[in-house]
Amino acid sequence: MGPLLEMRGITKRFPGVVALEEVDFELEKGEVHVLLGENGAGKSTLVKMLSGAYRPDEGEILLDGEPASISSATDAQELGISTIYQEFNLVPQLTVAENIFLGRQPRRFGIVNRRKMREEARKLLERMKVRVDPEALISDLGVAQRQMVEIAKALSLNARILIMDEPTASLSGQEVKRLFEIVRGLKQEEVAMIFISHHLEEVAEIGDRVTVLRDGKVVDRVPASTEHSELVRMMVGRSVEAQFPRRRPEIGEILLEVKNLSREGVLEDVSFSLCAGEVVGIAGIVGAGRTELARAIFGADPVDSGEVWVEERRMERGDPREAKRRGMGLVTEDRQGQGIVPPLSVAENLGLASLERNTSAGLVNRREQRKQAEKIIEDLNIRTPGPDQEIRYLSGGNQQKVVIGKWLLADSRVLIMDEPTRGIDVGAKVEIYELMNELTENGAGILMISSDLPEVLGMSDRILVMSGGRITGELSAEEANGENVMELATRGSEAAVE
Ligand SMILES: Nc1ncnc2c1ncn2[C@@H]1O[C@H](COP(=O)(O)OP(=O)(O)OP(=O)(O)O)[C@@H](O)[C@H]1O
Ligand SMILES: [Mg+2]
């Protein structure tokens, strides 16, 4: 018997880019097949052929040995293919239950049977052991919970093929474990899964086979137990040395002081300081209040009490404009929502945070802006046909690189980075770490929020751990390890998706 799914000779071109070139791929029943590749390698494009978002220019797709034509989301659904996208696909204004059953609510006498819908949703969420209220609004949920709702929605469609495009990118340790339990359960039910991730340690843990893509072509198909270093070499075409190349410069004067910052139900009496030359990591589980802290410091959210001081002067108004003027930068966690302006070009997006510097007498110096953009595109290896490409056509990871690049160009002295390497491939991560080294060597201070524990441990000089809106402990780079960070991260709260 042949495989459940076979893709043969798939080619897809976009203006200026060959996203996929004669790609072969196969998937067996009950298999977890991992797709690996650098940012822009073509992973999302390949799975979009299965969800009906794109059609191949050449090649064919076989399901159970029969040619399949998938030209819409409905086609995919009818064939039993469900996708959890890299970008969330939920409607924020609707409830969890409404989102799960969007467009196909259980009806009675033509009227949506809300009670039945709620019940069904509750059952699904219970099957996944997720404690999310079916009546909660999506807009009130955190990223991890939204992810779980996406999966519940896919399950409710009784998918035989489940596609997950970077499902673990926004999850921390506990939630990843939970997700993998769900995946193992689905394997038992013979559901086949395509799994995309930039976390190599997940490959062997959850995968059976791996297909590696580079520049739109298949490099090889190997067992998931293949050595990391070998997988990396296949992805980037060379070996990548130092995973966390942190160099510790001299510590200078205090750049940022946060004094007793509080906001009811969100932040509780948070105080700490950040010096020139330092990378201070903020660890914690999803929902600990880390993003809220970053936003409060930057003046994006109001606080009830407390003060923020930058270079020995108090922030007076506490709004993002003042923050920027005072040399602060914020790389946001949610790149789709806050990080980028989709209809603008790569160069324009890169120039957004340094606009003032490149403007004189009301005129933007386009040449200068372009020159700087070209440098960042090269430094961060941003995959784009050119600086004038609209950013929305870039792959997820390359959009993230633009968000980081924008703040690198702004010459911020205090840089707050919220999950800076989320969705970034292994090679590019090291480039970003190198840039963090350079920035701190030049006297900047970096506050790095990250759910990636090895990254926090590997790149921070000091680690603050948050739980329930409070700082539960501070550890030096020398004393910190996985255990003591997790212990502080779960102190006084339940470590679960709730
Ligand atoms: N609609 C589009 N128009 C133009 N170019 C596109 C479009 N969609 C994708 N591309 C290009 O195709 C290539 C492959 O992109 P894809 O999103 O598949 O990468 P990826 O492997 O998923 O990367 P990442 O890890 O960053 O998510 C990239 O160069 C991207 O810019
Ligand atoms: Mg992608």
PDB file of C-alpha atoms in Angstrom, residues 14 17 26 58 63 153 186 192 212 224 236 284 313-314 333 335 376 401 476:
ATOM      1  CA  PHE A  14       6.025  34.030  -6.968  1.00  0.00           C
ATOM      2  CA  VAL A  17      11.041  34.029  -6.135  1.00  0.00           C
ATOM      3  CA  GLU A  26       5.099  11.835   1.484  1.00  0.00           C
ATOM      4  CA  GLU A  58       3.534  22.163 -11.507  1.00  0.00           C
ATOM      5  CA  LEU A  63      -4.345  11.108  -1.521  1.00  0.00           C
ATOM      6  CA  LYS A 153     -11.004  23.493  16.044  1.00  0.00           C
ATOM      7  CA  LEU A 186      -3.765  11.580  17.675  1.00  0.00           C
ATOM      8  CA  ALA A 192      -1.105  11.848  10.139  1.00  0.00           C
ATOM      9  CA  VAL A 212      14.698  19.096   4.958  1.00  0.00           C
ATOM     10  CA  ALA A 224      13.906  12.003  13.081  1.00  0.00           C
ATOM     11  CA  VAL A 236      21.947  25.801   6.218  1.00  0.00           C
ATOM     12  CA  GLY A 284       8.579  32.839  33.258  1.00  0.00           C
ATOM     13  CA  ARG A 313      15.695  60.956  34.489  1.00  0.00           C
ATOM     14  CA  ARG A 314      12.176  59.989  35.252  1.00  0.00           C
ATOM     15  CA  GLU A 333       6.167  39.637  20.616  1.00  0.00           C
ATOM     16  CA  ARG A 335       4.799  40.736  14.965  1.00  0.00           C
ATOM     17  CA  ILE A 376      20.355  45.118   7.681  1.00  0.00           C
ATOM     18  CA  LYS A 401      13.970  39.675  11.284  1.00  0.00           C
ATOM     19  CA  SER A 476      23.188  35.423  38.118  1.00  0.00           C
TER      20      SER A 476
END
